[in-house]
Each structure stands twice: as C-alpha cells, then as structure tokens.
PDB file of C-alpha atoms and ligand atoms in Angstrom:
ATOM      1  CA  UNK A  27      77.493-144.009-139.931  1.00  0.00           C
ATOM      2  CA  UNK A  28      79.729-140.932-139.233  1.00  0.00           C
ATOM      3  CA  UNK A  29      78.761-139.271-136.025  1.00  0.00           C
ATOM      4  CA  UNK A  30      76.667-136.157-136.916  1.00  0.00           C
ATOM      5  CA  UNK A  31      78.169-132.606-136.366  1.00  0.00           C
ATOM      6  CA  UNK A  32      75.909-130.084-134.786  1.00  0.00           C
ATOM      7  CA  UNK A  33      76.288-126.487-133.950  1.00  0.00           C
ATOM      8  CA  UNK A  34      74.685-125.772-130.573  1.00  0.00           C
ATOM      9  CA  UNK A  35      74.115-122.038-130.232  1.00  0.00           C
ATOM     10  CA  UNK A  36      73.290-120.355-126.843  1.00  0.00           C
ATOM     11  CA  UNK A  37      75.594-122.986-125.180  1.00  0.00           C
ATOM     12  CA  UNK A  38      76.271-120.808-122.300  1.00  0.00           C
ATOM     13  CA  UNK A  39      72.686-120.794-121.362  1.00  0.00           C
ATOM     14  CA  UNK A  40      70.928-122.744-118.636  1.00  0.00           C
ATOM     15  CA  UNK A  41      69.448-125.596-120.665  1.00  0.00           C
ATOM     16  CA  UNK A  42      72.424-126.212-122.942  1.00  0.00           C
ATOM     17  CA  UNK A  43      74.465-128.455-120.552  1.00  0.00           C
ATOM     18  CA  UNK A  44      71.855-131.122-120.392  1.00  0.00           C
ATOM     19  CA  UNK A  45      71.831-131.131-124.255  1.00  0.00           C
ATOM     20  CA  UNK A  46      75.460-131.346-124.521  1.00  0.00           C
ATOM     21  CA  UNK A  47      75.649-134.126-122.120  1.00  0.00           C
ATOM     22  CA  UNK A  48      72.969-136.268-123.822  1.00  0.00           C
ATOM     23  CA  UNK A  49      74.167-135.521-127.378  1.00  0.00           C
ATOM     24  CA  UNK A  50      77.725-135.910-126.466  1.00  0.00           C
ATOM     25  CA  UNK A  51      77.174-139.189-124.752  1.00  0.00           C
ATOM     26  CA  UNK A  52      75.326-140.372-127.963  1.00  0.00           C
ATOM     27  CA  UNK A  53      78.589-139.656-129.811  1.00  0.00           C
ATOM     28  CA  UNK A  54      77.518-136.518-131.787  1.00  0.00           C
ATOM     29  CA  UNK A  55      80.184-133.971-132.566  1.00  0.00           C
ATOM     30  CA  UNK A  56      79.305-130.565-131.164  1.00  0.00           C
ATOM     31  CA  UNK A  57      80.495-127.053-131.546  1.00  0.00           C
ATOM     32  CA  UNK A  58      79.218-124.885-128.639  1.00  0.00           C
ATOM     33  CA  UNK A  59      78.924-121.308-129.340  1.00  0.00           C
ATOM     34  CA  UNK A  60      78.279-118.339-126.962  1.00  0.00           C
ATOM     35  CA  UNK A  61      79.341-114.783-126.289  1.00  0.00           C
ATOM     36  CA  UNK A  62      80.359-115.485-122.509  1.00  0.00           C
ATOM     37  CA  UNK A  63      84.061-116.463-122.907  1.00  0.00           C
ATOM     38  CA  UNK A  64      84.377-117.369-119.316  1.00  0.00           C
ATOM     39  CA  UNK A  65      81.342-119.765-119.276  1.00  0.00           C
ATOM     40  CA  UNK A  66      82.567-121.091-122.520  1.00  0.00           C
ATOM     41  CA  UNK A  67      85.848-122.000-120.980  1.00  0.00           C
ATOM     42  CA  UNK A  68      83.974-123.718-118.127  1.00  0.00           C
ATOM     43  CA  UNK A  69      82.392-125.776-120.729  1.00  0.00           C
ATOM     44  CA  UNK A  70      85.540-126.541-122.605  1.00  0.00           C
ATOM     45  CA  UNK A  71      86.989-127.650-119.332  1.00  0.00           C
ATOM     46  CA  UNK A  72      84.020-129.998-118.533  1.00  0.00           C
ATOM     47  CA  UNK A  73      83.019-131.367-121.868  1.00  0.00           C
ATOM     48  CA  UNK A  74      85.964-130.350-124.370  1.00  0.00           C
ATOM     49  CA  UNK A  75      87.402-133.165-126.341  1.00  0.00           C
ATOM     50  CA  UNK A  76      89.332-132.177-129.562  1.00  0.00           C
ATOM     51  CA  UNK A  77      87.484-133.345-132.493  1.00  0.00           C
ATOM     52  CA  UNK A  78      84.411-134.386-130.402  1.00  0.00           C
ATOM     53  CA  UNK A  79      83.167-131.412-128.416  1.00  0.00           C
ATOM     54  CA  UNK A  80      84.695-127.942-129.022  1.00  0.00           C
ATOM     55  CA  UNK A  81      83.670-124.371-128.314  1.00  0.00           C
ATOM     56  CA  UNK A  82      83.791-120.955-130.119  1.00  0.00           C
ATOM     57  CA  UNK A  83      83.163-117.626-128.866  1.00  0.00           C
ATOM     58  CA  UNK A  84      81.020-115.808-131.356  1.00  0.00           C
ATOM     59  CA  UNK A  85      77.774-113.797-131.438  1.00  0.00           C
ATOM     60  CA  UNK A  86      75.389-115.596-133.851  1.00  0.00           C
ATOM     61  CA  UNK A  87      72.902-112.975-133.827  1.00  0.00           C
ATOM     62  CA  UNK A  88      75.498-111.137-136.013  1.00  0.00           C
ATOM     63  CA  UNK A  89      75.563-112.584-139.557  1.00  0.00           C
ATOM     64  CA  UNK A  90      79.450-112.506-139.432  1.00  0.00           C
ATOM     65  CA  UNK A  91      79.579-114.271-136.161  1.00  0.00           C
ATOM     66  CA  UNK A  92      77.032-116.822-137.272  1.00  0.00           C
ATOM     67  CA  UNK A  93      78.874-117.516-140.601  1.00  0.00           C
ATOM     68  CA  UNK A  94      82.045-117.971-138.505  1.00  0.00           C
ATOM     69  CA  UNK A  95      80.271-120.583-136.396  1.00  0.00           C
ATOM     70  CA  UNK A  96      79.193-122.517-139.434  1.00  0.00           C
ATOM     71  CA  UNK A  97      82.547-122.353-141.246  1.00  0.00           C
ATOM     72  CA  UNK A  98      84.422-123.324-138.073  1.00  0.00           C
ATOM     73  CA  UNK A  99      82.189-126.264-137.486  1.00  0.00           C
ATOM     74  CA  UNK A 100      83.010-127.443-141.182  1.00  0.00           C
ATOM     75  CA  UNK A 101      86.768-126.645-140.775  1.00  0.00           C
ATOM     76  CA  UNK A 102      87.068-128.423-137.539  1.00  0.00           C
ATOM     77  CA  UNK A 103      84.890-131.398-137.942  1.00  0.00           C
ATOM     78  CA  UNK A 104      84.686-131.724-141.714  1.00  0.00           C
ATOM     79  CA  UNK A 105      81.057-131.469-142.190  1.00  0.00           C
ATOM     80  CA  UNK A 106      77.890-129.921-140.578  1.00  0.00           C
ATOM     81  CA  UNK A 107      74.633-131.965-140.169  1.00  0.00           C
ATOM     82  CA  UNK A 108      72.457-129.370-137.980  1.00  0.00           C
ATOM     83  CA  UNK A 109      71.852-126.484-135.746  1.00  0.00           C
ATOM     84  CA  UNK A 110      70.346-126.603-132.170  1.00  0.00           C
ATOM     85  CA  UNK A 111      69.611-123.078-131.604  1.00  0.00           C
ATOM     86  CA  UNK A 112      69.400-122.361-127.898  1.00  0.00           C
ATOM     87  CA  UNK A 113      69.680-118.640-128.179  1.00  0.00           C
ATOM     88  CA  UNK A 114      66.911-116.643-126.381  1.00  0.00           C
ATOM     89  CA  UNK A 115      66.040-113.887-124.078  1.00  0.00           C
ATOM     90  CA  UNK A 116      63.356-113.317-121.580  1.00  0.00           C
ATOM     91  CA  UNK A 117      61.626-110.190-120.416  1.00  0.00           C
ATOM     92  CA  UNK A 118      58.685-109.584-118.101  1.00  0.00           C
ATOM     93  CA  UNK A 119      57.071-105.945-117.739  1.00  0.00           C
ATOM     94  CA  UNK A 120      53.786-104.051-118.418  1.00  0.00           C
ATOM     95  CA  UNK A 121      53.376-102.597-121.885  1.00  0.00           C
ATOM     96  CA  UNK A 122      53.833 -98.976-120.537  1.00  0.00           C
ATOM     97  CA  UNK A 123      57.167 -99.789-119.055  1.00  0.00           C
ATOM     98  CA  UNK A 124      58.542-101.681-122.046  1.00  0.00           C
ATOM     99  CA  UNK A 125      60.194 -99.251-124.519  1.00  0.00           C
ATOM    100  CA  UNK A 126      60.787-100.193-128.103  1.00  0.00           C
ATOM    101  CA  UNK A 127      64.498-100.945-127.320  1.00  0.00           C
ATOM    102  CA  UNK A 128      63.309-103.756-125.265  1.00  0.00           C
ATOM    103  CA  UNK A 129      61.110-105.073-128.108  1.00  0.00           C
ATOM    104  CA  UNK A 130      64.027-104.748-130.341  1.00  0.00           C
ATOM    105  CA  UNK A 131      66.279-106.844-127.885  1.00  0.00           C
ATOM    106  CA  UNK A 132      63.559-109.458-127.420  1.00  0.00           C
ATOM    107  CA  UNK A 133      63.229-109.737-131.209  1.00  0.00           C
ATOM    108  CA  UNK A 134      67.092-110.036-131.782  1.00  0.00           C
ATOM    109  CA  UNK A 135      67.622-112.612-128.977  1.00  0.00           C
ATOM    110  CA  UNK A 136      64.621-114.848-129.800  1.00  0.00           C
ATOM    111  CA  UNK A 137      63.922-114.239-133.565  1.00  0.00           C
ATOM    112  CA  UNK A 138      66.558-112.579-135.521  1.00  0.00           C
ATOM    113  CA  UNK A 139      69.324-114.821-133.903  1.00  0.00           C
ATOM    114  CA  UNK A 140      67.625-117.705-135.481  1.00  0.00           C
ATOM    115  CA  UNK A 141      67.539-116.190-138.929  1.00  0.00           C
ATOM    116  CA  UNK A 142      71.128-115.346-138.949  1.00  0.00           C
ATOM    117  CA  UNK A 143      72.186-118.657-137.387  1.00  0.00           C
ATOM    118  CA  UNK A 144      70.148-120.640-139.993  1.00  0.00           C
ATOM    119  CA  UNK A 145      71.135-118.650-142.963  1.00  0.00           C
ATOM    120  CA  UNK A 146      74.829-119.273-141.995  1.00  0.00           C
ATOM    121  CA  UNK A 147      74.507-123.048-141.559  1.00  0.00           C
ATOM    122  CA  UNK A 148      72.073-123.775-144.395  1.00  0.00           C
ATOM    123  CA  UNK A 149      74.577-123.666-147.208  1.00  0.00           C
ATOM    124  CA  UNK A 150      76.458-126.419-145.421  1.00  0.00           C
ATOM    125  CA  UNK A 151      73.625-128.820-144.790  1.00  0.00           C
ATOM    126  CA  UNK A 152      72.587-131.784-146.814  1.00  0.00           C
ATOM    127  CA  UNK A 153      69.506-134.155-146.931  1.00  0.00           C
ATOM    128  CA  UNK A 154      68.676-135.420-143.458  1.00  0.00           C
ATOM    129  CA  UNK A 155      70.136-132.396-141.578  1.00  0.00           C
ATOM    130  CA  UNK A 156      68.303-131.049-138.447  1.00  0.00           C
ATOM    131  CA  UNK A 157      67.348-127.561-137.279  1.00  0.00           C
ATOM    132  CA  UNK A 158      65.763-127.172-133.632  1.00  0.00           C
ATOM    133  CA  UNK A 159      64.464-124.068-132.129  1.00  0.00           C
ATOM    134  CA  UNK A 160      63.049-123.220-128.904  1.00  0.00           C
ATOM    135  CA  UNK A 161      59.610-121.740-128.051  1.00  0.00           C
ATOM    136  CA  UNK A 162      56.999-121.323-125.372  1.00  0.00           C
ATOM    137  CA  UNK A 163      53.195-121.890-125.115  1.00  0.00           C
ATOM    138  CA  UNK A 164      53.218-118.113-124.257  1.00  0.00           C
ATOM    139  CA  UNK A 165      53.675-117.531-128.055  1.00  0.00           C
ATOM    140  CA  UNK A 166      50.107-118.796-128.643  1.00  0.00           C
ATOM    141  CA  UNK A 167      48.451-117.966-125.378  1.00  0.00           C
ATOM    142  CA  UNK A 168      50.288-115.015-124.008  1.00  0.00           C
ATOM    143  CA  UNK A 169      49.976-113.979-120.290  1.00  0.00           C
ATOM    144  CA  UNK A 170      49.943-110.436-119.207  1.00  0.00           C
ATOM    145  CA  UNK A 171      53.024-108.369-118.999  1.00  0.00           C
ATOM    146  CA  UNK A 172      54.916-110.674-121.290  1.00  0.00           C
ATOM    147  CA  UNK A 173      54.013-108.847-124.697  1.00  0.00           C
ATOM    148  CA  UNK A 174      57.530-108.389-126.004  1.00  0.00           C
ATOM    149  CA  UNK A 175      58.788-111.942-125.238  1.00  0.00           C
ATOM    150  CA  UNK A 176      55.581-113.616-126.483  1.00  0.00           C
ATOM    151  CA  UNK A 177      55.518-111.531-129.670  1.00  0.00           C
ATOM    152  CA  UNK A 178      59.212-112.471-130.346  1.00  0.00           C
ATOM    153  CA  UNK A 179      58.544-116.159-129.702  1.00  0.00           C
ATOM    154  CA  UNK A 180      55.275-115.903-131.954  1.00  0.00           C
ATOM    155  CA  UNK A 181      57.553-114.315-134.683  1.00  0.00           C
ATOM    156  CA  UNK A 182      59.985-117.286-134.329  1.00  0.00           C
ATOM    157  CA  UNK A 183      57.149-119.784-134.501  1.00  0.00           C
ATOM    158  CA  UNK A 184      55.660-118.416-137.622  1.00  0.00           C
ATOM    159  CA  UNK A 185      59.216-118.076-139.142  1.00  0.00           C
ATOM    160  CA  UNK A 186      60.086-121.646-138.479  1.00  0.00           C
ATOM    161  CA  UNK A 187      56.977-122.928-140.092  1.00  0.00           C
ATOM    162  CA  UNK A 188      57.604-121.027-143.258  1.00  0.00           C
ATOM    163  CA  UNK A 189      61.330-122.138-143.315  1.00  0.00           C
ATOM    164  CA  UNK A 190      60.418-125.709-142.576  1.00  0.00           C
ATOM    165  CA  UNK A 191      58.308-125.816-145.875  1.00  0.00           C
ATOM    166  CA  UNK A 192      61.360-124.210-147.630  1.00  0.00           C
ATOM    167  CA  UNK A 193      64.001-126.644-146.378  1.00  0.00           C
ATOM    168  CA  UNK A 194      61.786-129.830-146.422  1.00  0.00           C
ATOM    169  CA  UNK A 195      62.204-129.830-150.198  1.00  0.00           C
ATOM    170  CA  UNK A 196      65.906-130.441-149.605  1.00  0.00           C
ATOM    171  CA  UNK A 197      65.054-133.167-146.927  1.00  0.00           C
ATOM    172  CA  UNK A 198      66.046-130.935-144.083  1.00  0.00           C
ATOM    173  CA  UNK A 199      63.973-131.200-140.789  1.00  0.00           C
ATOM    174  CA  UNK A 200      63.235-127.905-139.127  1.00  0.00           C
ATOM    175  CA  UNK A 201      61.118-128.344-135.760  1.00  0.00           C
ATOM    176  CA  UNK A 202      60.477-126.537-132.583  1.00  0.00           C
ATOM    177  CA  UNK A 203      60.468-127.497-129.026  1.00  0.00           C
ATOM    178  CA  UNK A 204      57.685-125.678-127.230  1.00  0.00           C
ATOM    179  CA  UNK A 205      58.572-125.691-123.521  1.00  0.00           C
ATOM    180  CA  UNK A 206      57.356-124.496-120.451  1.00  0.00           C
ATOM    181  CA  UNK A 207      59.630-123.034-117.688  1.00  0.00           C
ATOM    182  CA  UNK A 208      62.773-125.281-116.898  1.00  0.00           C
ATOM    183  CA  UNK A 209      63.370-126.318-113.445  1.00  0.00           C
ATOM    184  CA  UNK A 210      66.996-124.733-112.970  1.00  0.00           C
ATOM    185  CA  UNK A 211      68.663-123.871-109.616  1.00  0.00           C
ATOM    186  CA  UNK A 212      68.566-120.179-110.411  1.00  0.00           C
ATOM    187  CA  UNK A 213      64.682-120.565-110.876  1.00  0.00           C
ATOM    188  CA  UNK A 214      64.367-122.185-107.753  1.00  0.00           C
ATOM    189  CA  UNK A 215      66.272-119.238-105.983  1.00  0.00           C
ATOM    190  CA  UNK A 216      64.240-116.572-107.707  1.00  0.00           C
ATOM    191  CA  UNK A 217      60.867-118.162-107.156  1.00  0.00           C
ATOM    192  CA  UNK A 218      60.759-120.151-104.012  1.00  0.00           C
ATOM    193  CA  UNK A 219      57.053-120.170-103.752  1.00  0.00           C
ATOM    194  CA  UNK A 220      56.289-121.355-107.208  1.00  0.00           C
ATOM    195  CA  UNK A 221      54.719-124.711-108.036  1.00  0.00           C
ATOM    196  CA  UNK A 222      57.600-126.530-109.733  1.00  0.00           C
ATOM    197  CA  UNK A 223      55.099-129.389-110.754  1.00  0.00           C
ATOM    198  CA  UNK A 224      54.389-127.131-113.847  1.00  0.00           C
ATOM    199  CA  UNK A 225      58.057-126.967-115.017  1.00  0.00           C
ATOM    200  CA  UNK A 226      60.217-129.409-116.882  1.00  0.00           C
ATOM    201  CA  UNK A 227      63.812-130.383-116.154  1.00  0.00           C
ATOM    202  CA  UNK A 228      66.476-129.495-118.659  1.00  0.00           C
ATOM    203  CA  UNK A 229      67.175-133.257-118.956  1.00  0.00           C
ATOM    204  CA  UNK A 230      63.420-133.720-120.362  1.00  0.00           C
ATOM    205  CA  UNK A 231      64.131-131.056-122.735  1.00  0.00           C
ATOM    206  CA  UNK A 232      67.369-132.590-123.785  1.00  0.00           C
ATOM    207  CA  UNK A 233      65.788-135.957-124.551  1.00  0.00           C
ATOM    208  CA  UNK A 234      63.505-134.370-126.933  1.00  0.00           C
ATOM    209  CA  UNK A 235      66.258-132.468-128.562  1.00  0.00           C
ATOM    210  CA  UNK A 236      67.942-135.872-128.811  1.00  0.00           C
ATOM    211  CA  UNK A 237      64.618-137.310-130.475  1.00  0.00           C
ATOM    212  CA  UNK A 238      64.334-134.429-132.881  1.00  0.00           C
ATOM    213  CA  UNK A 239      68.102-134.744-134.022  1.00  0.00           C
ATOM    214  CA  UNK A 240      67.839-138.546-134.431  1.00  0.00           C
ATOM    215  CA  UNK A 241      66.316-140.776-137.210  1.00  0.00           C
ATOM    216  CA  UNK A 242      63.393-141.280-135.046  1.00  0.00           C
ATOM    217  CA  UNK A 243      62.096-137.978-135.925  1.00  0.00           C
ATOM    218  CA  UNK A 244      62.500-138.524-139.876  1.00  0.00           C
ATOM    219  CA  UNK A 245      58.836-137.981-140.298  1.00  0.00           C
ATOM    220  CA  UNK A 246      58.747-134.441-138.699  1.00  0.00           C
ATOM    221  CA  UNK A 247      59.124-131.388-140.862  1.00  0.00           C
ATOM    222  CA  UNK A 248      57.851-128.053-139.187  1.00  0.00           C
ATOM    223  CA  UNK A 249      56.427-129.806-136.162  1.00  0.00           C
ATOM    224  CA  UNK A 250      56.041-128.069-132.694  1.00  0.00           C
ATOM    225  CA  UNK A 251      56.870-130.580-130.024  1.00  0.00           C
ATOM    226  CA  UNK A 252      55.384-129.636-126.657  1.00  0.00           C
ATOM    227  CA  UNK A 253      57.485-130.352-123.648  1.00  0.00           C
ATOM    228  CA  UNK A 254      55.071-128.989-121.087  1.00  0.00           C
ATOM    229  CA  UNK A 255      55.141-131.454-118.323  1.00  0.00           C
ATOM    230  CA  UNK A 256      52.164-131.095-116.142  1.00  0.00           C
ATOM    231  CA  UNK A 257      51.806-127.243-117.012  1.00  0.00           C
ATOM    232  CA  UNK A 258      48.399-125.911-117.889  1.00  0.00           C
ATOM    233  CA  UNK A 259      46.763-122.567-118.201  1.00  0.00           C
ATOM    234  CA  UNK A 260      44.346-122.134-115.361  1.00  0.00           C
ATOM    235  CA  UNK A 261      40.948-120.292-115.432  1.00  0.00           C
ATOM    236  CA  UNK A 262      38.377-119.294-112.895  1.00  0.00           C
ATOM    237  CA  UNK A 263      36.079-121.612-115.153  1.00  0.00           C
ATOM    238  CA  UNK A 264      38.452-124.489-114.544  1.00  0.00           C
ATOM    239  CA  UNK A 265      38.360-127.224-111.797  1.00  0.00           C
ATOM    240  CA  UNK A 266      37.485-130.305-113.686  1.00  0.00           C
ATOM    241  CA  UNK A 267      34.009-131.860-114.062  1.00  0.00           C
ATOM    242  CA  UNK A 268      31.203-131.608-111.508  1.00  0.00           C
ATOM    243  CA  UNK A 269      30.974-134.266-108.908  1.00  0.00           C
ATOM    244  CA  UNK A 270      29.196-137.398-110.286  1.00  0.00           C
ATOM    245  CA  UNK A 271      30.025-136.927-113.967  1.00  0.00           C
ATOM    246  CA  UNK A 272      33.234-138.798-114.272  1.00  0.00           C
ATOM    247  CA  UNK A 273      36.859-137.770-113.808  1.00  0.00           C
ATOM    248  CA  UNK A 274      39.349-139.335-111.480  1.00  0.00           C
ATOM    249  CA  UNK A 275      37.981-140.253-108.033  1.00  0.00           C
TER     250      UNK A 275
HETATM  251  N1  NAP B  20      64.732-121.753-119.619  1.00  0.00           N
HETATM  252  C1  NAP B  20      63.209-121.699-119.734  1.00  0.00           C
HETATM  253  O1  NAP B  20      62.493-121.719-118.747  1.00  0.00           O
HETATM  254  C2  NAP B  20      62.665-121.617-121.195  1.00  0.00           C
HETATM  255  C3  NAP B  20      61.360-121.661-121.312  1.00  0.00           C
HETATM  256  C4  NAP B  20      60.843-121.482-122.555  1.00  0.00           C
HETATM  257  C5  NAP B  20      61.779-121.376-123.699  1.00  0.00           C
HETATM  258  N2  NAP B  20      63.042-121.257-123.404  1.00  0.00           N
HETATM  259  C6  NAP B  20      63.883-121.173-124.474  1.00  0.00           C
HETATM  260  O2  NAP B  20      64.868-122.129-124.600  1.00  0.00           O
HETATM  261  C7  NAP B  20      66.103-121.669-125.243  1.00  0.00           C
HETATM  262  C8  NAP B  20      67.242-122.037-124.130  1.00  0.00           C
HETATM  263  O3  NAP B  20      66.968-121.443-122.932  1.00  0.00           O
HETATM  264  P1  NAP B  20      67.872-121.188-121.701  1.00  0.00           P
HETATM  265  O4  NAP B  20      67.129-121.116-120.410  1.00  0.00           O
HETATM  266  O5  NAP B  20      69.032-121.962-121.650  1.00  0.00           O
HETATM  267  O6  NAP B  20      68.277-119.702-122.048  1.00  0.00           O
HETATM  268  P2  NAP B  20      69.256-118.756-121.262  1.00  0.00           P
HETATM  269  O7  NAP B  20      69.826-119.316-119.885  1.00  0.00           O
HETATM  270  O8  NAP B  20      68.640-117.355-121.010  1.00  0.00           O
HETATM  271  O9  NAP B  20      70.466-118.587-122.187  1.00  0.00           O
HETATM  272  C9  NAP B  20      70.325-117.948-123.391  1.00  0.00           C
HETATM  273  C10 NAP B  20      71.471-118.148-124.384  1.00  0.00           C
HETATM  274  O10 NAP B  20      71.166-117.328-125.594  1.00  0.00           O
HETATM  275  C11 NAP B  20      72.291-116.480-125.664  1.00  0.00           C
HETATM  276  N3  NAP B  20      72.003-115.168-126.202  1.00  0.00           N
HETATM  277  C12 NAP B  20      70.841-114.281-125.797  1.00  0.00           C
HETATM  278  N4  NAP B  20      70.882-113.351-126.567  1.00  0.00           N
HETATM  279  C13 NAP B  20      71.673-113.405-127.482  1.00  0.00           C
HETATM  280  C14 NAP B  20      71.865-112.593-128.591  1.00  0.00           C
HETATM  281  N5  NAP B  20      71.369-111.502-128.841  1.00  0.00           N
HETATM  282  N6  NAP B  20      73.114-113.066-129.422  1.00  0.00           N
HETATM  283  C15 NAP B  20      73.609-114.239-129.102  1.00  0.00           C
HETATM  284  N7  NAP B  20      73.409-115.031-128.100  1.00  0.00           N
HETATM  285  C16 NAP B  20      72.466-114.684-127.341  1.00  0.00           C
HETATM  286  C17 NAP B  20      72.990-116.281-124.322  1.00  0.00           C
HETATM  287  O11 NAP B  20      74.334-116.065-124.439  1.00  0.00           O
HETATM  288  P3  NAP B  20      75.411-115.074-123.837  1.00  0.00           P
HETATM  289  O12 NAP B  20      75.887-116.144-122.634  1.00  0.00           O
HETATM  290  O13 NAP B  20      76.387-114.860-124.719  1.00  0.00           O
HETATM  291  O14 NAP B  20      74.469-114.029-123.226  1.00  0.00           O
HETATM  292  C18 NAP B  20      72.865-117.759-123.751  1.00  0.00           C
HETATM  293  O15 NAP B  20      73.697-118.595-124.275  1.00  0.00           O
HETATM  294  C19 NAP B  20      65.913-120.140-125.278  1.00  0.00           C
HETATM  295  O16 NAP B  20      65.533-120.059-126.611  1.00  0.00           O
HETATM  296  C20 NAP B  20      64.734-119.724-124.453  1.00  0.00           C
HETATM  297  O17 NAP B  20      64.001-118.737-124.806  1.00  0.00           O
HETATM  298  C21 NAP B  20      63.564-121.456-122.155  1.00  0.00           C
END
C-alpha cells in the first residue's frame, strides 16, 4: 500500500514534534504547516526529507492559506489522505476581563481554523481518509475563567460531530482527541508547583493520533477519544468510598 499523505497543521506547536516523529517513523508522508517561518525552518532541518516530510509556511485559518496547503500536499506528494489539525490557542481570564476580541481570537484559533482547513482538504480526500482534531475535557466541563477557550473548543466538538456524520457517507473518518494538559518543558517552567500526574506526555497523544490515522480505527466515525492520563475533576464531595466499603487498600 502507498504510504498515506497527511497535512499536519499547527506543526509549529508544542505537541506536533511527537506526532511528526511517530507518523514519520511509520512511513507516512507529511506536509507540516505553520505561520512561524523560523520554527518551520527548524522542523525542516530536523525532519525534512524531500518527498517524505516537507514544510509549508501558510495560515490555514485563512481559506486561501488552507487551500494552498491542500494543493501543495497534492502537488508535492501526488495525493492526500488526511488532516491532523493541531492548530489551537489558549486563553485564561475572568469574564469581565475578556473582551469580544479575545473571544473572536479563540474562535478563530480553535474552531474556524478547523473549518477552513477541512473545507480545503475535503475535495482531495477519498474513502478511508482521516481527519483528526484536538479538544479538551473543559469543552464539556468548563472550569472558571476559561469561558472563551472552553466555548471555542465546545464549538469545535459539536462541529466535528456534525461533519463526521456528513463525511462518513464518503467513508471518511473524522475523530477528536480529547486531551488534558500536555507535559511539556514550558509548562514545567510556567507551573513548577503543579501535579504533573494529571498531564499527558506528547508521546502518549501522538500514539493516539497514530491509532486514529491507522486502519485500527476503521470503526471510528465521530468518536471523541479521551487521552486524559490520570486527570480527574476534583470536588469537595470527592475522596473515594468511606472506610470499610471497598476500594483500594
Ligand atoms: N498542549 C496542551 O496542553 C493541550 C491541551 C488540550 C488541547 N490541546 C490542543 O491540542 C492542539 C495542539 O496543542 P499544542 O500545545 O501543540 O498547541 P500550541 O503549542 O499552542 O500550538 C498551536 C499551533 O496552532 C497554530 N495557530 C494558533 N492560532 C492559529 C491561527 N489563528 N491560524 C493558524 N495557526 C494558528 C500555531 O501556529 P503559529 O506558530 O503560527 O502561531 C501553532 O502551530 C491544539 O488544538 C490545542 O488546543 C492542547
């Protein structure tokens, strides 16, 4: 079978390298896109092999930029088999300090970018193609001061489920990775006191992306796959069963 060709958007982000390493090692052919030319050049130096892993500077949240990504993938590799959409943005802040511009940015980064990227790749995809998106448990169970981020990811989640029904009629698989915070060097610097037991490593996320873009996930259309590690929402009411009624000793 010919190695699949995937566009990886948001390839300049923190999680993408683990995905590029794993999918690249499997033999997938990848077009990595991002807006940050310096970071793309670094990815090119590290992973670039003509005809195998290539980069393209473009903004996929702009319909023209997204169209360019899809056409370049087909032009360079001769076909297109899917999209791993790693574009996203994060914002924390109380409602009264979050202006509508911030809401618009969150919606563009987390939701509209998925719309433009998907609209661009879809005409090139055939039966068996893969679409993978990234969300958070906060889309279903938001915490305080995350309204813009959570609302944008909730919009993405609802949108993917609708699109998944649409594209499954053509045999195309659209699924979402629902992940907790990633354990990355910058997060360790920013949050030295945090319990990293509740995070997941980029490698664990990459393995699920590899699954969702493989035949092992042939039965999944519109699934949300939780990659939560040992993350849990805590509550004052929590704490496990009372003594003597079971549970781990
Ligand atoms: N890291 C986590 O803890 C975590 C947790 C839950 C979900 N996720 C989701 O997983 C995905 C990957 O996460 P990550 O940590 O790798 O993200 P990241 O480090 O913040 O990188 C985000 C990527 O998105 C691109 N981007 C942001 N806004 C864009 C826009 N409007 N148009 C085009 N590109 C844009 C950035 O490109 P530029 O370099 O051009 O800015 C960058 O490549 C995201 O969807 C994120 O929301 C991550």
